[in-house]
Coordinates of C-alpha atoms in Angstrom, one line a residue:
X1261 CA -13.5 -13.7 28.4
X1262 CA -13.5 -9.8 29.1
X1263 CA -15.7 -8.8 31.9
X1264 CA -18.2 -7.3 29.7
X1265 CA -18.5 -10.9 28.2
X1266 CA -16.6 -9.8 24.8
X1267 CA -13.7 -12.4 24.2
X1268 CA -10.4 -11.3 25.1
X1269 CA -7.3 -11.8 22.4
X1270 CA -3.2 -11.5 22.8
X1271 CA -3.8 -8.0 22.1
X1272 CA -6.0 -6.9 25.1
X1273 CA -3.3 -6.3 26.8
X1274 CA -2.5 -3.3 24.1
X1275 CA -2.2 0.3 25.2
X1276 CA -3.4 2.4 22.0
X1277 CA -1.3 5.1 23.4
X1278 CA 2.4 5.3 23.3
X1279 CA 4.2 4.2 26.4
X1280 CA 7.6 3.9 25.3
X1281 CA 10.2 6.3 26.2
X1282 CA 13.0 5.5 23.7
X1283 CA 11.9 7.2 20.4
X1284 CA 13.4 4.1 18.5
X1285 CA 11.5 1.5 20.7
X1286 CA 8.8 -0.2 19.9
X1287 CA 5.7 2.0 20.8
X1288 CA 3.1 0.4 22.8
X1289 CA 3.6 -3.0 24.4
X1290 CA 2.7 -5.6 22.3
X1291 CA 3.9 -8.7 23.3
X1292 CA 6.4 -10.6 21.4
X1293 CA 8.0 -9.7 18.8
X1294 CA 7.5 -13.2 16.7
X1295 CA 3.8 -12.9 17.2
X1296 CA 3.7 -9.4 15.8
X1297 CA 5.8 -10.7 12.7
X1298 CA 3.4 -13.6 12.5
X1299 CA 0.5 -11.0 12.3
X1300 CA 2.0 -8.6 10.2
X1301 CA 2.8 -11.5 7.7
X1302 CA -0.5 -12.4 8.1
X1303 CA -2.5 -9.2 7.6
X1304 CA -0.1 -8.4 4.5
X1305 CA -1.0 -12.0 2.5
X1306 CA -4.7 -11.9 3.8
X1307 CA -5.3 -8.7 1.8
X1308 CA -4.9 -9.4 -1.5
X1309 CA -6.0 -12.7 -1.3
X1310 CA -9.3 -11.3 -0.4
X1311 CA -8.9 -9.4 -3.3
X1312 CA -7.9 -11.9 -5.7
X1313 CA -11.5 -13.7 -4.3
X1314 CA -13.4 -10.5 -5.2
X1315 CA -12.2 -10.5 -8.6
X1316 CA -15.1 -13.5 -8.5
X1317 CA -17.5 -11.3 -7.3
X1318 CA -16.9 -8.7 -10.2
X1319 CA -16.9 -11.5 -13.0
X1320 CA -20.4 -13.0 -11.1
X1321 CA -22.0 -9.3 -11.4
X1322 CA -20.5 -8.8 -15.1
X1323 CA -21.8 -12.7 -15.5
X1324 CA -25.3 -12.0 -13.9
X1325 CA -25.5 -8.1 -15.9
X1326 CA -25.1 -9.0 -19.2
X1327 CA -21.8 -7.7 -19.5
X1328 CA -20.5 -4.7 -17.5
X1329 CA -18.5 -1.9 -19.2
X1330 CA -14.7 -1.2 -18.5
X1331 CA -15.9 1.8 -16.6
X1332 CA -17.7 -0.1 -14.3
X1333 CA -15.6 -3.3 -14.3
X1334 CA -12.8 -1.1 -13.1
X1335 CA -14.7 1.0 -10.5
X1336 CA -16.1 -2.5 -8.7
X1337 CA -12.8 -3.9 -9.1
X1338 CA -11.1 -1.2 -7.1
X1339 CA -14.0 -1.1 -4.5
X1340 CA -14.0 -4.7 -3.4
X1341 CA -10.2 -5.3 -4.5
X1342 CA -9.1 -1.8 -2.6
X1343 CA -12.1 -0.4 0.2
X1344 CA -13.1 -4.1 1.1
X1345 CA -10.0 -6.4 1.1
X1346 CA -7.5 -3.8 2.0
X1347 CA -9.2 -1.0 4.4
X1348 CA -11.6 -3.4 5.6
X1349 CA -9.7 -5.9 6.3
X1350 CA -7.4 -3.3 8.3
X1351 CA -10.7 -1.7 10.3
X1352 CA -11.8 -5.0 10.9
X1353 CA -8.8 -6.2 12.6
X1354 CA -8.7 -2.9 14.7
X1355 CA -12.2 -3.6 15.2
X1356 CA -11.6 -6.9 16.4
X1357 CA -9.2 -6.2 19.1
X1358 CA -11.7 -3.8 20.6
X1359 CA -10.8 -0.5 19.4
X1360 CA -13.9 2.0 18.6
X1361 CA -14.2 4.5 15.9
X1362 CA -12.4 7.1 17.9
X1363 CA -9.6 4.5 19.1
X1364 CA -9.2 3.5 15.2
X1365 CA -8.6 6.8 14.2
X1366 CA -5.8 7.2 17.0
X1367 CA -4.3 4.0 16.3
X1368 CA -3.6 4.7 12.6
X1369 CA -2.8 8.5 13.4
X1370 CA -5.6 10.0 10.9
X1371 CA -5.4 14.1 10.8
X1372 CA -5.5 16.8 7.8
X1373 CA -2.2 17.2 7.0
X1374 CA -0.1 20.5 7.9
X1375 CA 2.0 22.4 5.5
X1376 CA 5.1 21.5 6.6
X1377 CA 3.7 17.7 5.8
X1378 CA 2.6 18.8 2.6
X1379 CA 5.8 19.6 2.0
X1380 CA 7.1 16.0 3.2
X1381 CA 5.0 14.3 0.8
X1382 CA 6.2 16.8 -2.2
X1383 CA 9.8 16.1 -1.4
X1384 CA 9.5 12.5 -0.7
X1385 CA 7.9 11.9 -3.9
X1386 CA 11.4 13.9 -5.0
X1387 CA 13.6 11.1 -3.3
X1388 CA 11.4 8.6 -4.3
X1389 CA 12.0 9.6 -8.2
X1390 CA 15.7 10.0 -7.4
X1391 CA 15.9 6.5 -6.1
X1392 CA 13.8 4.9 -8.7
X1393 CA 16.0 6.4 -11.4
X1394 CA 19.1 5.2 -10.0
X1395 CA 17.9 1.6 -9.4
X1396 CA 16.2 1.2 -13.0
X1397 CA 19.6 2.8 -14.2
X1398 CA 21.4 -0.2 -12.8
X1399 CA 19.0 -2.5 -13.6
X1400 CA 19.0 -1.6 -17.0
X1401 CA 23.0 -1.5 -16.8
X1402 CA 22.7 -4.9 -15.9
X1403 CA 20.3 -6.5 -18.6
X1404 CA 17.9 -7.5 -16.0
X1405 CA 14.1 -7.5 -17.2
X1406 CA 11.3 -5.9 -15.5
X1407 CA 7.7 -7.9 -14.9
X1408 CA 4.7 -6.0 -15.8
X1409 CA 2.1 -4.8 -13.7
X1410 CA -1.5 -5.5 -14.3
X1411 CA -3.5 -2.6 -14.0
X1412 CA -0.8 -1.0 -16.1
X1413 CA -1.4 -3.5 -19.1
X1414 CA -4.8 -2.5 -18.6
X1415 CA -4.8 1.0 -19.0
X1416 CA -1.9 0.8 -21.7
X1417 CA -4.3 -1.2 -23.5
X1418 CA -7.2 1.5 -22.5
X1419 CA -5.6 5.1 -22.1
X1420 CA -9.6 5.9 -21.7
X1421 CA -9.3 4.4 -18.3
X1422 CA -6.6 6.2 -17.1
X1423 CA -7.9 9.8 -16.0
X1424 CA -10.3 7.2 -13.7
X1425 CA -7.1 5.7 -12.4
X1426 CA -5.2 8.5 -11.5
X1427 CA -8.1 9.7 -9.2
X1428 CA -8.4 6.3 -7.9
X1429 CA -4.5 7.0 -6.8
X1430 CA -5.9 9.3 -4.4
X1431 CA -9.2 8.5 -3.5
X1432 CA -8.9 4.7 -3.3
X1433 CA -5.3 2.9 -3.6
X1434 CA -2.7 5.2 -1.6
X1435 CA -5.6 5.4 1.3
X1436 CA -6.7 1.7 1.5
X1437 CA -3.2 0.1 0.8
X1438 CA -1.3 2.3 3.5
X1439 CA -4.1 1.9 6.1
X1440 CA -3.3 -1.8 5.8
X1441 CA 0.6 -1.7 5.2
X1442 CA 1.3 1.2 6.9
X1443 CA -1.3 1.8 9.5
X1444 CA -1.9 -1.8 10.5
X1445 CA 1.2 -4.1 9.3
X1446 CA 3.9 -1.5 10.0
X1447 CA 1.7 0.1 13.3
X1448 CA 1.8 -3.6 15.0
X1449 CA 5.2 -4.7 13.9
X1450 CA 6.1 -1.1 16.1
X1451 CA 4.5 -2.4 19.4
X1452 CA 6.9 -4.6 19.7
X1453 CA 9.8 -3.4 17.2
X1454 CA 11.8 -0.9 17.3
X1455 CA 11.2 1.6 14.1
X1456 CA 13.9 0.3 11.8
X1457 CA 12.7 -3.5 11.3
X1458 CA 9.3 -2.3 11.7
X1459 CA 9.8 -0.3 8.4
X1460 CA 11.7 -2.8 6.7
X1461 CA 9.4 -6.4 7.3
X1462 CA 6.4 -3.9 6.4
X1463 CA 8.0 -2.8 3.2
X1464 CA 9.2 -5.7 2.2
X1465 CA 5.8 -7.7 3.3
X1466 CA 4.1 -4.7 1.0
X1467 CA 6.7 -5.2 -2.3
X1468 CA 6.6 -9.0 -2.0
X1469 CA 3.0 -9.5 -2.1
X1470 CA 2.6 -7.5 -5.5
X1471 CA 4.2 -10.6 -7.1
X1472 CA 0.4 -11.6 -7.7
X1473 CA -0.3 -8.8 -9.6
X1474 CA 2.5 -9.0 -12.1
X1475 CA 3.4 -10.7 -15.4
X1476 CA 6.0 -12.0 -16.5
X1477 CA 9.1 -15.1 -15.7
X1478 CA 10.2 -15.3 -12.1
X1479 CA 13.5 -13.1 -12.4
X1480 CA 11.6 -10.7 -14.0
X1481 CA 9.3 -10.6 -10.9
X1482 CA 11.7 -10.6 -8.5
X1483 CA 13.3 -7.1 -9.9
X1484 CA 10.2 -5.4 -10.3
X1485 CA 9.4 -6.4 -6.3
X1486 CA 13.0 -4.9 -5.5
X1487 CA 12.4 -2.1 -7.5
X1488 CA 9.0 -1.7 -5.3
X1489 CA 10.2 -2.0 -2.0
X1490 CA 12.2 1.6 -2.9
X1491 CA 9.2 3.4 -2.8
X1492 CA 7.4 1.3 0.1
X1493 CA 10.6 2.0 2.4
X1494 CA 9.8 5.3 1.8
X1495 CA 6.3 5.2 2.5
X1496 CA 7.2 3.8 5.8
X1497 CA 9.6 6.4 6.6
X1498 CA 7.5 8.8 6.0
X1499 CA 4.4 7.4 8.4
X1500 CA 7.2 6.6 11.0
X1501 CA 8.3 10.4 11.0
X1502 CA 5.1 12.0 10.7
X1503 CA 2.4 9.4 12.9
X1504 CA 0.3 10.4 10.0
X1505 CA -1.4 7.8 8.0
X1506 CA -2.8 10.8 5.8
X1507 CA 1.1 11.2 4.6
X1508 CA 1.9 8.7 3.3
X1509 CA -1.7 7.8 1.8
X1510 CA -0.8 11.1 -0.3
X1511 CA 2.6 9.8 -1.0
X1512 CA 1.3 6.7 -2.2
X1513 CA -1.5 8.2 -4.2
X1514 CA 0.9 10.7 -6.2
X1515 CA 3.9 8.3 -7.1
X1516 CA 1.0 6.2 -9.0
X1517 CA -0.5 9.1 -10.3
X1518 CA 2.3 10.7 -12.0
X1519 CA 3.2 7.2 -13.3
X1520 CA -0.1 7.0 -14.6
X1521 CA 0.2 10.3 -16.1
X1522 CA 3.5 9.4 -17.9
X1523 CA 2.2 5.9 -18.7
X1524 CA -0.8 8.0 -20.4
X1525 CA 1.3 10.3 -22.2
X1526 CA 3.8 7.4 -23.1
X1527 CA 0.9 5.5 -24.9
X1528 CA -0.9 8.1 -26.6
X1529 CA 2.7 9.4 -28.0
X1530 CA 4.6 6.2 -28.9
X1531 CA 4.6 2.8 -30.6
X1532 CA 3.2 0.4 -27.2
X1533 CA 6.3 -1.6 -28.1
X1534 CA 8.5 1.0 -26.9
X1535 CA 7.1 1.5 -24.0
X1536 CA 9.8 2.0 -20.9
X1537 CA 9.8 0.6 -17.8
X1538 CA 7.1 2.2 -16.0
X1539 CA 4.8 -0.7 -16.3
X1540 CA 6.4 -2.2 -13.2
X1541 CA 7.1 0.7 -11.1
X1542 CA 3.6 1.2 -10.1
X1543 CA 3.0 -0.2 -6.6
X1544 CA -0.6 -0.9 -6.8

């Protein structure tokens, strides 16, 4: 027990601040490394199987309504699947290791962005296409098939639903997925790792886990999460460089935009037969 009565976790121990004084050391002293793993590991599966359980609480409501439209089916999907299971899952954990608002907002590093990290996103995003390129390039030299993601079956199904998605990009899935992978998985895997594996396990923790929301056989699965883990190594880069979970929230939010966008202008142009690709790039 604390001396205020609270109960007292392996983490009390926890300095929010940074204490370390090699730059490539693990920033605050968080105990062993195999319990942060453990809890990053954790954290990462907890979230979307939270929202895989709200996805019962959207078919109760559609159940109990009548019928909900796509509009609205969509929108309560990405609150409880996104804002509940992924950011509050993330603020309740901070929460729960004793951190208030202002310690929260700290932790994660939340600030308006300056120009010169503008700028990181907007060439990030760059790299991010560059590297995307030349691994679908080899994986298309190689015969390998892609999986398909979800949500983009859905709105190449429903192109009506895709101006609503690329907002979401910004508004809901790039903040709520890299407060949880980013700000939370990668943030305690770096009180007790050094910056390199911290980056890795958290991108590869963040790629894995989108196996639930794809279709298709296992190899086809496994590419697609390979093919993810690009852009999430980059993500991670990016917070690591910046202590600014705002960057790579923005990061996030415009790589599935501008797939979005393409997916959108792909659908509305072409036979859906043809379509490239795409439908497993998006890491949402």
């Amino acid at each position: 027990m604390t001396p205020d009565g609270g109960v007292r976790d392996e983490f009390d121990d926890v300095d929010p601040d940074p204490v370390s004084d090699d730059a490539d050391g693990p920033r605050r002293g968080g105990g062993s490394p195999g319990i942060a793993v453990a809890t990053a590991l954790v954290l990462g599966v907890l979230g979307p199987l939270i929202a895989l359980a709200s996805g019962v609480a959207v078919f109760a409501i559609d159940a109990l309504t009548g019928g909900l439209s796509l509009t609205a089916n969509v929108a309560l999907t990405l609150f409880f699947g996104q804002y509940v299971a992924f950011g509050g899952l993330a603020v309740g954990y901070l929460a729960w290791r004793g951190f208030d608002r202002e310690g929260i907002v700290s932790y994660l590093g939340v600030r308006v962005p300056s120009l010169k990290e503008i700028g990181i996103v907007l060439g990030s995003w760059v790299v991010i296409l560059i590297l995307i390129l030349a691994v679908s390039t080899i994986v298309q030299l190689l015969g390998t098939e892609t999986a398909a993601n979800q949500s983009a079956e859905l709105a190449m199904g429903n192109p009506s639903i895709i101006p609503l998605l690329i907002a979401a990009s910004f508004l809901v899935i790039g903040p709520c997925e890299e407060i949880l992978y980013r700000g939370v998985v990668q943030g305690r895997l770096r009180e007790s790792l050094p910056a390199a594996p911290s980056i890795l396990l958290s991108a590869a923790i963040f790629a894995t886990i989108h196996v639930m929301a794809l279709t298709g056989g296992l190899s086809a699965r496994l590419t697609t999460v390979s093919i993810l883990f690009v852009p999430s190594l980059v993500f991670g880069a990016v917070y690591e460089y910046t202590e600014n979970l705002v960057v790579p929230a923005l990061l996030h939010g415009l790589h599935n935009a501008v797939l979005f966008t393409a997916l959108y202008v792909t659908v509305t142009r072409v036979d859906p037969s043809e379509l490239p690709a795409i439908l497993g790039f998006l890491p949402v």
